Structure formats: C-alpha cells, structure tokens
mmCIF file of C-alpha atoms in Angstrom:
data_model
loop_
_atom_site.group_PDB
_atom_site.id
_atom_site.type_symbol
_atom_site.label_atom_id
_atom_site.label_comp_id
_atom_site.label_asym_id
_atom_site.label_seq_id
_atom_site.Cartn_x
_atom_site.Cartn_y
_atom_site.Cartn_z
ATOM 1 C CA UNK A 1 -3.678 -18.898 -20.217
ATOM 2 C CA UNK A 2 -3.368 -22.764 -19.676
ATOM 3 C CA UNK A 3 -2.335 -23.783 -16.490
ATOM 4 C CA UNK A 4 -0.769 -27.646 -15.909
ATOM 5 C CA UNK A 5 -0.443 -29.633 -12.117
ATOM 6 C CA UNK A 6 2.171 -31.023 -10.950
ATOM 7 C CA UNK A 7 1.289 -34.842 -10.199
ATOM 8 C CA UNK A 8 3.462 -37.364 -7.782
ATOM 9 C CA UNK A 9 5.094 -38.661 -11.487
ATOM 10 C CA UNK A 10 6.024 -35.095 -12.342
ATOM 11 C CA UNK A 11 7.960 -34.231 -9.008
ATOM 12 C CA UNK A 12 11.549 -33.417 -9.538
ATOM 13 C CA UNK A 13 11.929 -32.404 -13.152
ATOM 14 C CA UNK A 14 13.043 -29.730 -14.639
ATOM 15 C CA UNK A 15 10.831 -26.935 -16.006
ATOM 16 C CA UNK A 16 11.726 -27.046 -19.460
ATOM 17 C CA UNK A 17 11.926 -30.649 -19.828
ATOM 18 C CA UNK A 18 8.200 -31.075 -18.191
ATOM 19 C CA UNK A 19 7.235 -28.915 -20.814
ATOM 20 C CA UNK A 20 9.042 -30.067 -24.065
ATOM 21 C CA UNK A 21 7.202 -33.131 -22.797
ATOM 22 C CA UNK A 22 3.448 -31.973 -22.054
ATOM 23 C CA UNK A 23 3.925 -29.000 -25.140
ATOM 24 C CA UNK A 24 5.223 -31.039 -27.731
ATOM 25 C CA UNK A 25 4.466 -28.170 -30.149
ATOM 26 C CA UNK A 26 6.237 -25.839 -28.690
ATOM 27 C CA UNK A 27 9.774 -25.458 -29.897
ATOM 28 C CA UNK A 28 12.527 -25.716 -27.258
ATOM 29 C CA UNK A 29 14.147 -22.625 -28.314
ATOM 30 C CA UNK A 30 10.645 -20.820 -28.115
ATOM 31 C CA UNK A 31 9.802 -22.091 -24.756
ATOM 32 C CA UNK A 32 13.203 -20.764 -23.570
ATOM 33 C CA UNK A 33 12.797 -17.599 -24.882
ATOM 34 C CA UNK A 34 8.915 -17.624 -22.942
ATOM 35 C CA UNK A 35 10.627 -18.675 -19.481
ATOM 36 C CA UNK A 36 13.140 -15.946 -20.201
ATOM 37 C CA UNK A 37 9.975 -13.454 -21.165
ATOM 38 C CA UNK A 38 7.830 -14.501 -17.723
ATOM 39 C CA UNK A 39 5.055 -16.261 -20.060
ATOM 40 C CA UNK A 40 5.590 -19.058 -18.219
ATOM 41 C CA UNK A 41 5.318 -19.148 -14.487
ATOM 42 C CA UNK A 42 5.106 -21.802 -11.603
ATOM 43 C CA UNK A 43 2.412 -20.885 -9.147
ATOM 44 C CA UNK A 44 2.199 -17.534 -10.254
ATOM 45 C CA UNK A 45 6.096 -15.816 -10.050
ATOM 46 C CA UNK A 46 8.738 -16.416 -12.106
ATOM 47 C CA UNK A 47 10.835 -19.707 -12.924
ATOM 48 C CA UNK A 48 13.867 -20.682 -14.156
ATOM 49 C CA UNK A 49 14.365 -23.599 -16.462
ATOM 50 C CA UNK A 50 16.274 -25.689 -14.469
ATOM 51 C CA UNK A 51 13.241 -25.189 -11.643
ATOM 52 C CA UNK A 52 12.478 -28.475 -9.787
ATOM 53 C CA UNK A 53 9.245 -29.385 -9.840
ATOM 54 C CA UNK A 54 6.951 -30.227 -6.839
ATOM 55 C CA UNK A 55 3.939 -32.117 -6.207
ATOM 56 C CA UNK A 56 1.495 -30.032 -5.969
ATOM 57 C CA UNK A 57 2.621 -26.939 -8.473
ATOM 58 C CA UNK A 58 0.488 -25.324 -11.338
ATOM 59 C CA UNK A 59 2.762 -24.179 -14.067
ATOM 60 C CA UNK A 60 1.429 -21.483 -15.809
ATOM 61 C CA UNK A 61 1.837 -20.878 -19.610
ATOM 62 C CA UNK A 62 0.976 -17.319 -21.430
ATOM 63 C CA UNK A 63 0.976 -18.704 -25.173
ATOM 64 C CA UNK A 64 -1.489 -19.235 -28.205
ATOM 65 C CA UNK A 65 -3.569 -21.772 -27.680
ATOM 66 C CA UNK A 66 -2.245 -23.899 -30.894
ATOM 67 C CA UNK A 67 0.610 -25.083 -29.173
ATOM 68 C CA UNK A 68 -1.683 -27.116 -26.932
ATOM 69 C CA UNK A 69 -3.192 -29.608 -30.092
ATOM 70 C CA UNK A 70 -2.428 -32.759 -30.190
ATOM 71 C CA UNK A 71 1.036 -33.102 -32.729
ATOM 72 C CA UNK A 72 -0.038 -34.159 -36.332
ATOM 73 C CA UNK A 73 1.265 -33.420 -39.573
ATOM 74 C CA UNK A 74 -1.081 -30.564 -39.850
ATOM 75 C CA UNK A 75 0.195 -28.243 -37.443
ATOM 76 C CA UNK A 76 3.679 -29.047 -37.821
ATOM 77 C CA UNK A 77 4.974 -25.974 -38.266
ATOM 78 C CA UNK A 78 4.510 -25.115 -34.739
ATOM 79 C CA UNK A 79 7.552 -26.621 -34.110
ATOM 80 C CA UNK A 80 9.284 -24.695 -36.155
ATOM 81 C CA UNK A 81 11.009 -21.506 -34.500
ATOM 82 C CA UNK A 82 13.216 -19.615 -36.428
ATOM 83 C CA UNK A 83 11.981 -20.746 -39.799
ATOM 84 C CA UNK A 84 14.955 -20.770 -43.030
ATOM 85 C CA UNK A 85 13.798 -19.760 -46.407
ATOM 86 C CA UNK A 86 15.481 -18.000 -49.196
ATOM 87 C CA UNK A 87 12.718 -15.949 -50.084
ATOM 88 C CA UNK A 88 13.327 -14.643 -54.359
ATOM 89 C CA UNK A 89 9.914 -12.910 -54.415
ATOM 90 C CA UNK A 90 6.913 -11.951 -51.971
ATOM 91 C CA UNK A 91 3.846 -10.138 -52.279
ATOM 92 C CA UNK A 92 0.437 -10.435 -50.181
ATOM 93 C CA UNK A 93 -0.486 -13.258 -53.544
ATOM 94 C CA UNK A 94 2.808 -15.601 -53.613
ATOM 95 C CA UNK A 95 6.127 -16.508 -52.309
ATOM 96 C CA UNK A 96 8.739 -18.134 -54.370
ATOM 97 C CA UNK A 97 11.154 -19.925 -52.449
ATOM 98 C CA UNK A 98 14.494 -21.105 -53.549
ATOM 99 C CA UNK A 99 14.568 -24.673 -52.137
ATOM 100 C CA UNK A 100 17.767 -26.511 -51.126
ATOM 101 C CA UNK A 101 18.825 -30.109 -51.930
ATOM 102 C CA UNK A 102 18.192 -32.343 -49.217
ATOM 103 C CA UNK A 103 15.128 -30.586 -48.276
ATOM 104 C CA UNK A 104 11.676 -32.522 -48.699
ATOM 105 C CA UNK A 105 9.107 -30.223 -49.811
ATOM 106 C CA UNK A 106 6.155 -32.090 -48.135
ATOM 107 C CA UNK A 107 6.305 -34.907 -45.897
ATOM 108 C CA UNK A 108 6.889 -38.717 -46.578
ATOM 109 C CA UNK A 109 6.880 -40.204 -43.571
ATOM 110 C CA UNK A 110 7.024 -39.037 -39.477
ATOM 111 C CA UNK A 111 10.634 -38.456 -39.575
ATOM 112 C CA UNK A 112 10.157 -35.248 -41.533
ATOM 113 C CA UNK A 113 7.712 -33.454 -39.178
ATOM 114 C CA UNK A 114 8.447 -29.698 -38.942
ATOM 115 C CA UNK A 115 11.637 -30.064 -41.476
ATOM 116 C CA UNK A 116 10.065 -29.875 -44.687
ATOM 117 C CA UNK A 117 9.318 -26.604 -46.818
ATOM 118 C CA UNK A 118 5.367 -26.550 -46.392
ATOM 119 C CA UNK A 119 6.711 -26.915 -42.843
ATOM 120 C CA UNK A 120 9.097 -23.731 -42.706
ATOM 121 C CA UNK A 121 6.948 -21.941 -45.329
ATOM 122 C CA UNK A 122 3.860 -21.445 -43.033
ATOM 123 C CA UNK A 123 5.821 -21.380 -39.866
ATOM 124 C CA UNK A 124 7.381 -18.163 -41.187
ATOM 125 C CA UNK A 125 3.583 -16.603 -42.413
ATOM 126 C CA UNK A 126 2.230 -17.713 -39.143
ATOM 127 C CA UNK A 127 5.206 -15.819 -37.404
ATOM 128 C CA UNK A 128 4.495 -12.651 -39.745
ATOM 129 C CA UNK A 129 0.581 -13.192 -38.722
ATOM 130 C CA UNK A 130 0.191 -13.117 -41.993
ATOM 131 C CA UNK A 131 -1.605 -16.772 -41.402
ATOM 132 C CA UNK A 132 -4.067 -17.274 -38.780
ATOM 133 C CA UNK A 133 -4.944 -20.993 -38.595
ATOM 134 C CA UNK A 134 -7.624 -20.745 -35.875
ATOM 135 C CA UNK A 135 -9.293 -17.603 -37.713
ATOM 136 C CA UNK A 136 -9.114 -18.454 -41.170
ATOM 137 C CA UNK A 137 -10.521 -22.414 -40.747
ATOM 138 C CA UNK A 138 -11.072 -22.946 -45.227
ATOM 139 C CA UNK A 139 -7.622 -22.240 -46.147
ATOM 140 C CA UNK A 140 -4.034 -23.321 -45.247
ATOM 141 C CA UNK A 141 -0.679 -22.150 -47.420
ATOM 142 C CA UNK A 142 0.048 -24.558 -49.962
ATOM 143 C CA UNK A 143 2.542 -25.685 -52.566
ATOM 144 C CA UNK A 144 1.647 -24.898 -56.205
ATOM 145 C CA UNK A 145 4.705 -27.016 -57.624
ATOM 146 C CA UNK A 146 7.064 -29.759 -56.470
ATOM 147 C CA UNK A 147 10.454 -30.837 -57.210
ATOM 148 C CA UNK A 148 12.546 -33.786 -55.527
ATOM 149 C CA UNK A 149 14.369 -33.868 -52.548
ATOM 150 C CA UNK A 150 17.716 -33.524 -53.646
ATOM 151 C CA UNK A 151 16.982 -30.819 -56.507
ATOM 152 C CA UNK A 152 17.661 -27.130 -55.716
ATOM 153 C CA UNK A 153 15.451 -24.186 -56.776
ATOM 154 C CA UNK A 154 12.164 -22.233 -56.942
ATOM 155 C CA UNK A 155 9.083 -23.856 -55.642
ATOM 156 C CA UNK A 156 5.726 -21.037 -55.568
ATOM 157 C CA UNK A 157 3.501 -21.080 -52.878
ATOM 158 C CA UNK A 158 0.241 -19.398 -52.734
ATOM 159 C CA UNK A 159 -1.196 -17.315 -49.702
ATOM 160 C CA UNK A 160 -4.508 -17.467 -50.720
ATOM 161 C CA UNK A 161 -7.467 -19.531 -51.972
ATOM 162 C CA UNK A 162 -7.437 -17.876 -55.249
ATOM 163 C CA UNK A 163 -3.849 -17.639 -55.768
ATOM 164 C CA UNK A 164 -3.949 -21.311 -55.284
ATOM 165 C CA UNK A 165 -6.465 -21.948 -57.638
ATOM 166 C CA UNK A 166 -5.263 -20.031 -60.236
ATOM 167 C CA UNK A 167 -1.701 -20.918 -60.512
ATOM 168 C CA UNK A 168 -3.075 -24.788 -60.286
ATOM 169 C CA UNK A 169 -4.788 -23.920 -63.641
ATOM 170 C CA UNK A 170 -1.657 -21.904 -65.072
ATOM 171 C CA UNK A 171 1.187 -24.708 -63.774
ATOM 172 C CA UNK A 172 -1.812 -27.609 -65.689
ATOM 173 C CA UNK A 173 -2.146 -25.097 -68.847
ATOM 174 C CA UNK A 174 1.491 -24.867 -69.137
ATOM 175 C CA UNK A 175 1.563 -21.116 -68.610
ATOM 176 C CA UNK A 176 4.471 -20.646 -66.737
ATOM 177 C CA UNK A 177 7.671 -21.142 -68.457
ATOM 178 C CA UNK A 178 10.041 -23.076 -66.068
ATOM 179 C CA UNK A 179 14.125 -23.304 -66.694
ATOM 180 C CA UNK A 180 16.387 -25.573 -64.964
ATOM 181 C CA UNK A 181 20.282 -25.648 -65.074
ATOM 182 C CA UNK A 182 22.242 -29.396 -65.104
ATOM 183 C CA UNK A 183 25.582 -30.719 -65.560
ATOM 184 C CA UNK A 184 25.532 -33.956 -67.429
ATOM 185 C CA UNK A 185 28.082 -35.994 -68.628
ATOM 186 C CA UNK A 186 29.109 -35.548 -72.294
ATOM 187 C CA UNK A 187 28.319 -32.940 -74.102
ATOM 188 C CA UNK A 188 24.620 -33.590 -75.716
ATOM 189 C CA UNK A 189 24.572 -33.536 -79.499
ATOM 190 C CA UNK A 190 23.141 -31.562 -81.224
ATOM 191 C CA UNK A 191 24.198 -28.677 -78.825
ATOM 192 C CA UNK A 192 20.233 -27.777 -78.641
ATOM 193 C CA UNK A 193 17.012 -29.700 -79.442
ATOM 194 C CA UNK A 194 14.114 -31.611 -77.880
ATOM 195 C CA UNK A 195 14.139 -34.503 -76.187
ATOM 196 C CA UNK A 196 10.404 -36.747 -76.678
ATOM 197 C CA UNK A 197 9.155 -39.936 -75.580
ATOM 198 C CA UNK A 198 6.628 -41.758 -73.340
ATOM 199 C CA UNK A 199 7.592 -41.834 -69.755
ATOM 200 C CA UNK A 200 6.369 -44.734 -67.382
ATOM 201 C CA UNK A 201 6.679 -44.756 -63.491
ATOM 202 C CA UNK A 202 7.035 -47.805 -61.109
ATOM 203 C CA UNK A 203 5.466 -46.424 -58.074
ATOM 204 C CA UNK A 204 7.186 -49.551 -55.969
ATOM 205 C CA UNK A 205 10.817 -48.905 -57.123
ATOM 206 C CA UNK A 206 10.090 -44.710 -57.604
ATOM 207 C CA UNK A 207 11.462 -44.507 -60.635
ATOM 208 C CA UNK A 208 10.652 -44.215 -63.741
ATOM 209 C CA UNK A 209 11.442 -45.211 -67.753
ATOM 210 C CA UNK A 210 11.521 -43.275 -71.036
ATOM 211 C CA UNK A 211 10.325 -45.230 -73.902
ATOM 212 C CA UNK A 212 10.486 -44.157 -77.652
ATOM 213 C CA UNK A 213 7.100 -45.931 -78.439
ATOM 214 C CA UNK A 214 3.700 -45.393 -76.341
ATOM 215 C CA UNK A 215 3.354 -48.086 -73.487
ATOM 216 C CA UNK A 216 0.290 -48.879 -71.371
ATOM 217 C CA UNK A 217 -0.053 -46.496 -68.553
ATOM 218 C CA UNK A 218 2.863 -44.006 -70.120
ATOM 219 C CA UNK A 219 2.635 -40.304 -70.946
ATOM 220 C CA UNK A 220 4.425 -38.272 -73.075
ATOM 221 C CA UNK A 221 7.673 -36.059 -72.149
ATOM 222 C CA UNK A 222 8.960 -33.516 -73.775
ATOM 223 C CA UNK A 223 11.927 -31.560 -72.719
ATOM 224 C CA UNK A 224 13.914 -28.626 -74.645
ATOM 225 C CA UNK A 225 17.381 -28.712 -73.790
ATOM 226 C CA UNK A 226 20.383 -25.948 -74.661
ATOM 227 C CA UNK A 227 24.198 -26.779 -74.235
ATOM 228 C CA UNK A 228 25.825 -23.650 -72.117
ATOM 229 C CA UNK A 229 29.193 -25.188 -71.951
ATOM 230 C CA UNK A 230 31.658 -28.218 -72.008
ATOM 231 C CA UNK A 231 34.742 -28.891 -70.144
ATOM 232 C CA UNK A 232 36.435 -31.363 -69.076
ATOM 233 C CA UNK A 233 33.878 -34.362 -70.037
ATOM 234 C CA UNK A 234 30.838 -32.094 -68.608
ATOM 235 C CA UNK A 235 28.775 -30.187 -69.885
ATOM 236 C CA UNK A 236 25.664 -27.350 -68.541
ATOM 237 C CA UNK A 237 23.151 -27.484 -70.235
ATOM 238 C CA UNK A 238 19.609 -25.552 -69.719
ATOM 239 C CA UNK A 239 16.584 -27.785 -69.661
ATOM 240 C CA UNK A 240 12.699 -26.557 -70.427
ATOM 241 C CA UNK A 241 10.114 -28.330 -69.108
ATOM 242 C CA UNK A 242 7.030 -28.782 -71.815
ATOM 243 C CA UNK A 243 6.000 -31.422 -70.132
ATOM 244 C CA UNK A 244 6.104 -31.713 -66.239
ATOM 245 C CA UNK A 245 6.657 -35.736 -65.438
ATOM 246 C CA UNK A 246 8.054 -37.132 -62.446
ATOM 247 C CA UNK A 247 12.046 -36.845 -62.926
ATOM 248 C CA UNK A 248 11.636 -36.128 -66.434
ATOM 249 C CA UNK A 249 15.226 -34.307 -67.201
ATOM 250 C CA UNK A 250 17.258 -37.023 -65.402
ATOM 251 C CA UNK A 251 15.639 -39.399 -66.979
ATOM 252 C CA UNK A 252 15.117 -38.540 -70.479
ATOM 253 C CA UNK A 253 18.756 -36.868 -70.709
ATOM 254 C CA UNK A 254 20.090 -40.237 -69.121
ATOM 255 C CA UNK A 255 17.875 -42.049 -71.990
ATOM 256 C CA UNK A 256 19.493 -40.230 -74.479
ATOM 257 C CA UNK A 257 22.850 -41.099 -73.339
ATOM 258 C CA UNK A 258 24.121 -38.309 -71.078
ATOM 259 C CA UNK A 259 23.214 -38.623 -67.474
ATOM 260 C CA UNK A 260 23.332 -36.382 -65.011
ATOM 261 C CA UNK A 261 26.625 -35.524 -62.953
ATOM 262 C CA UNK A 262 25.782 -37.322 -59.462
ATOM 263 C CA UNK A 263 22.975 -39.058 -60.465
ATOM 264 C CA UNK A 264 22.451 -42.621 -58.976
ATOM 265 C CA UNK A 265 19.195 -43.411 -59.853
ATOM 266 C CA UNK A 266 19.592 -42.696 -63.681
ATOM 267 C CA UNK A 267 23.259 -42.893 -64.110
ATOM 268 C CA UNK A 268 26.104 -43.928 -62.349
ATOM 269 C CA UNK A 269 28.325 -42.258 -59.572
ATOM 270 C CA UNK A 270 31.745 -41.414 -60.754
ATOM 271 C CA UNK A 271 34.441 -41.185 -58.432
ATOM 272 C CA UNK A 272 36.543 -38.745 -60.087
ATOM 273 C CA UNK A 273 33.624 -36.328 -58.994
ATOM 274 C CA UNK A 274 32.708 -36.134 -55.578
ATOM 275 C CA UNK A 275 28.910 -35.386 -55.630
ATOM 276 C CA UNK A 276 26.250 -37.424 -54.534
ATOM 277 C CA UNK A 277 23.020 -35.915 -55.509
ATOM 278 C CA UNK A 278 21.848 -35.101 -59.235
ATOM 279 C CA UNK A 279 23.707 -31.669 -60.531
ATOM 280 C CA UNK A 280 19.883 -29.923 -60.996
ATOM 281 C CA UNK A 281 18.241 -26.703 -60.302
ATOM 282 C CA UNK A 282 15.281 -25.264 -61.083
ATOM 283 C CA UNK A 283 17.315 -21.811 -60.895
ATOM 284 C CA UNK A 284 14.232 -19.577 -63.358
ATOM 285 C CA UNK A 285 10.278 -19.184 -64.122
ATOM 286 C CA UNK A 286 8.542 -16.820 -65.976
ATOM 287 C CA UNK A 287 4.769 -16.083 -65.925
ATOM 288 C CA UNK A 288 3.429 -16.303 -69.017
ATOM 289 C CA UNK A 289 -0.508 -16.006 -68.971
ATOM 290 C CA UNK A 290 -2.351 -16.494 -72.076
ATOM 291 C CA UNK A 291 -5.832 -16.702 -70.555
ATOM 292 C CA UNK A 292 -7.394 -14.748 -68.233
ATOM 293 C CA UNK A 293 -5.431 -14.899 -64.497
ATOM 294 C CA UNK A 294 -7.627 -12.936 -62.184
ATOM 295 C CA UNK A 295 -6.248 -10.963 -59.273
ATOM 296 C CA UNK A 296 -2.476 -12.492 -60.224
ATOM 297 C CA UNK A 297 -2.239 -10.579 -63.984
ATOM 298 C CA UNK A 298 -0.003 -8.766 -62.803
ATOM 299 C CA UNK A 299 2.708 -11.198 -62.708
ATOM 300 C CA UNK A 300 2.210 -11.553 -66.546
ATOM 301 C CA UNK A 301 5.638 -12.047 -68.429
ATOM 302 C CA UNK A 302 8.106 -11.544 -64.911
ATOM 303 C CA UNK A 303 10.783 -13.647 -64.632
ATOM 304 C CA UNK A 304 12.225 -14.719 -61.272
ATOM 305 C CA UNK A 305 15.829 -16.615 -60.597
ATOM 306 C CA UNK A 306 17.830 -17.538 -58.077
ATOM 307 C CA UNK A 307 21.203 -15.857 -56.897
ATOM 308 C CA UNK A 308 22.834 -18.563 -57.491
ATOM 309 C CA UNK A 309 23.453 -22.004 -58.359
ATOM 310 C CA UNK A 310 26.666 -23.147 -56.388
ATOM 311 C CA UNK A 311 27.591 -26.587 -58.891
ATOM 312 C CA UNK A 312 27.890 -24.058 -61.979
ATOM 313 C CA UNK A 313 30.927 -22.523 -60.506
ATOM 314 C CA UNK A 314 31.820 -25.290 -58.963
ATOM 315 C CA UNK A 315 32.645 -26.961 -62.462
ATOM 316 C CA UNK A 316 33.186 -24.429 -64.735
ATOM 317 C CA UNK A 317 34.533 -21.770 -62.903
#
C-alpha cells in the first residue's frame, strides 16, 4: 500500500485526475475500475472520483507496486488496460500474433508509448501473470520477427529465454518458411519464379534499392513469388521470403515492374483505388527445423495462418 498527501497545490482536484497525474502508469480505465473496487481510498474510507481534494488528505492506493516507476519505454505496458491482440496460436513457449496495419511493432519515438505490439503483447502476459517483471529480473517478452507498420500479419513472440534464443537461430538459419499475400499491379510474368538482386538501404530516406549487380554495402534478396489471380489490372500473388531484407517484396516486385497496390514509397498511388497503405500480409509460417530445436521440436513442420486477409476479398471477391 502507497499512500500520497495532499499538499496546498493539490487542494481542490478531483480524485482521479490527482492520480492520472501522480500514477502516470496507471491506466485511467484501471484506476476507475480500483476507485470503483475500494483499492483506492482517501484517509482511509471510500472515495468517489469526482472527490475534492483537501489539504491535508492521504490518498490511499491498494495496487502493485509497478505502477509507481518512473514512465519509460520499458514498462510501458502498464498503461495498457484492456490489451487487443488476435492471438493465432499460444502455448507456455510462443504466441503468434496477427498484427494489424497501422500498428508499430516496437517503438520509434515517445508518441508510441503503450500503443505498439511489444506494448499490448506483454501487457496481456502480465495481466494473465504469466509475466512477472519484478520476479523474473533476466528476462522480458520479446519479438522474434518484425514487419512494417502498415503490413498486416503474424509476428512470433517468445515467452521465454530459450524460446527466444532458439527461434533467433531458426528465423537467421532460414528455418521457418514464411508466406505473404500482395496485390500488385499487373499481372507478373512468368506467373511464378524468383525474383534476385542486391538490395541497398538509405537509412536517412528509409528506403531502400534493388540493384541487378552487387553494390558496396548491398546484400542479396531473393524472393519466390506465385500469381493466385488477375482481374481487373491486379493481380495476388504469394510471395516467399528466402531472404529477409528490409521491404524486400515491395521493393523487388516494384523493381521488376509491378508495384504494389497502395504503395507510395515504391510505386505510385492510384486514384481509381482507394487504399493508402501497401496491399501486404504476412497471412502464413511454417516451422521447418532442420537442426536440432531444443524444448520447441515440437513445432516441427506446423503451419499457422491467419483468418483472414480483408484486401483479398476486397479485390477479387
């Protein structure tokens, strides 16, 4: 139990607004919910949270003792109530999300703290107490892949140490088979194929360049690509990462003359179609361990996909 006084500055505000102010952690919904539960009091009975305050009062707060850190990036997810995930597998090893677009799956700057995935991810294990930051001091939930902002689609996050570490080694040893849908325009010829080069990024303008001869500072990309259907100009294709490069598929298919539908960056916007973020989802992965994978073999050769992907049937219904 924490208990706060009431100084002269403090006289005449309301409850919950003291607090959103001295708890910063503590979500507003979550510290209406404690008022409501009598886990917060103000000298000792029960308060409402329009309560004046006086000069003079000791507000007393029943919660963890996290909420009272000082805010950082680290313990973000405090602030995080009612935390939204679509959850396509769980076990005590993993979770595999299916990430929105417009969600940022770790932060960039202070305007994302407690929106991102990382964010929502261990607000949710913390609420299961499946996570116990203060108890378990050496490890913290973590991201084993990325993918941008504004593409949809399964990200895997370990739950412990050695899940971590071993699906580090299986995403670098290309042992997990990873599928993405995408609507490009055009319809890619020939219908299937691979698409190589040497890929460059400009850190400054984040972005990069797909080159058909090695440059300084490039790496290869390779990506296997299969033409589901045209219509109408557009076309979905599957796309198979064999590399993993920073917006490999929108750039290399934009290389090769078909850019993705809604892509700015790498193509154009059209304004027959009204979409403003890149037609991409990382919508399937399968495990596919050829060496030895510890406590996680038995995800060997299990594939996982999403529902759904809403642009599909948005454009070829």
């Amino acid at each position: 139990m924490k208990e706060l006084s009431i100084g002269k500055n403090d006289v005449g505000q309301r409850l919950d607004r003291f607090l959103c102010k001295s708890v910063p952690l503590l979500p507003a919904s979550l510290l209406q919910k404690y008022i409501r539960l009598k886990r917060i009091k103000v000298n000792g009975k029960r308060a409402e949270r329009d309560t004046r305050l006086c000069e003079g009062d000791l507000v007393q707060l029943y919660i963890n003792d996290e909420f009272f850190d000082t805010p950082k990036q680290e313990n973000a997810y405090l602030t995080v109530s009612a935390p939204k995930l679509s959850i396509v597998y769980e076990d005590e090893n993993i979770l595999l999300v299916d990430k929105k677009p417009g969600q940022a799956v770790h932060p960039y700057d202070g305007s994302e703290y407690g929106k991102t995935l990382i964010d929502h991810i261990q607000a949710y294990l913390y609420a299961k107490r499946e996570w116990r930051p203060r108890e378990e001091n050496s490890f913290t939930p973590a991201l084993c892949n990325r993918i941008d902002r504004n593409t949809g689609g399964i990200v895997i996050a370990a739950k412990t140490a050695e899940a971590l570490r071993v699906l580090n080694q299986k995403i670098k040893d290309r042992e997990i088979d990873k599928r993405y849908l995408c609507i490009v325009h055009g319809t890619p010829k020939p219908a299937q194929g691979t698409l190589e080069g040497y890929l460059f990024k400009d850190a400054v303008k984040n972005r990069v360049y797909v080159t058909k001869t090695p440059q300084k500072g490039a790496k290869t990309c390779a990506t296997r690509y299969k033409v589901l259907q045209s219509k109408n100009g557009l076309s979905l294709v599957e796309c198979e990462l064999i590399t993993g490069r920073t917006h490999q598929i929108r750039a290399q298919m934009a290389a090769a003359g078909y850019p993705l539908l809604g892509d700015g960056k790498y193509g154009k916007l059209d304004k027959q179609y009204d979409r403003k973020i890149q037609a991409l989802y990382s919508y399937k992965l399968t495990f596919r361990f050829t060496t030895d994978s510890g406590s996680l073999a038995y995800l060997n050769g299990k594939t996982f996909q999403v529902a759904s992907v809403s642009f599909v049937s948005e454009y070829f219904s």
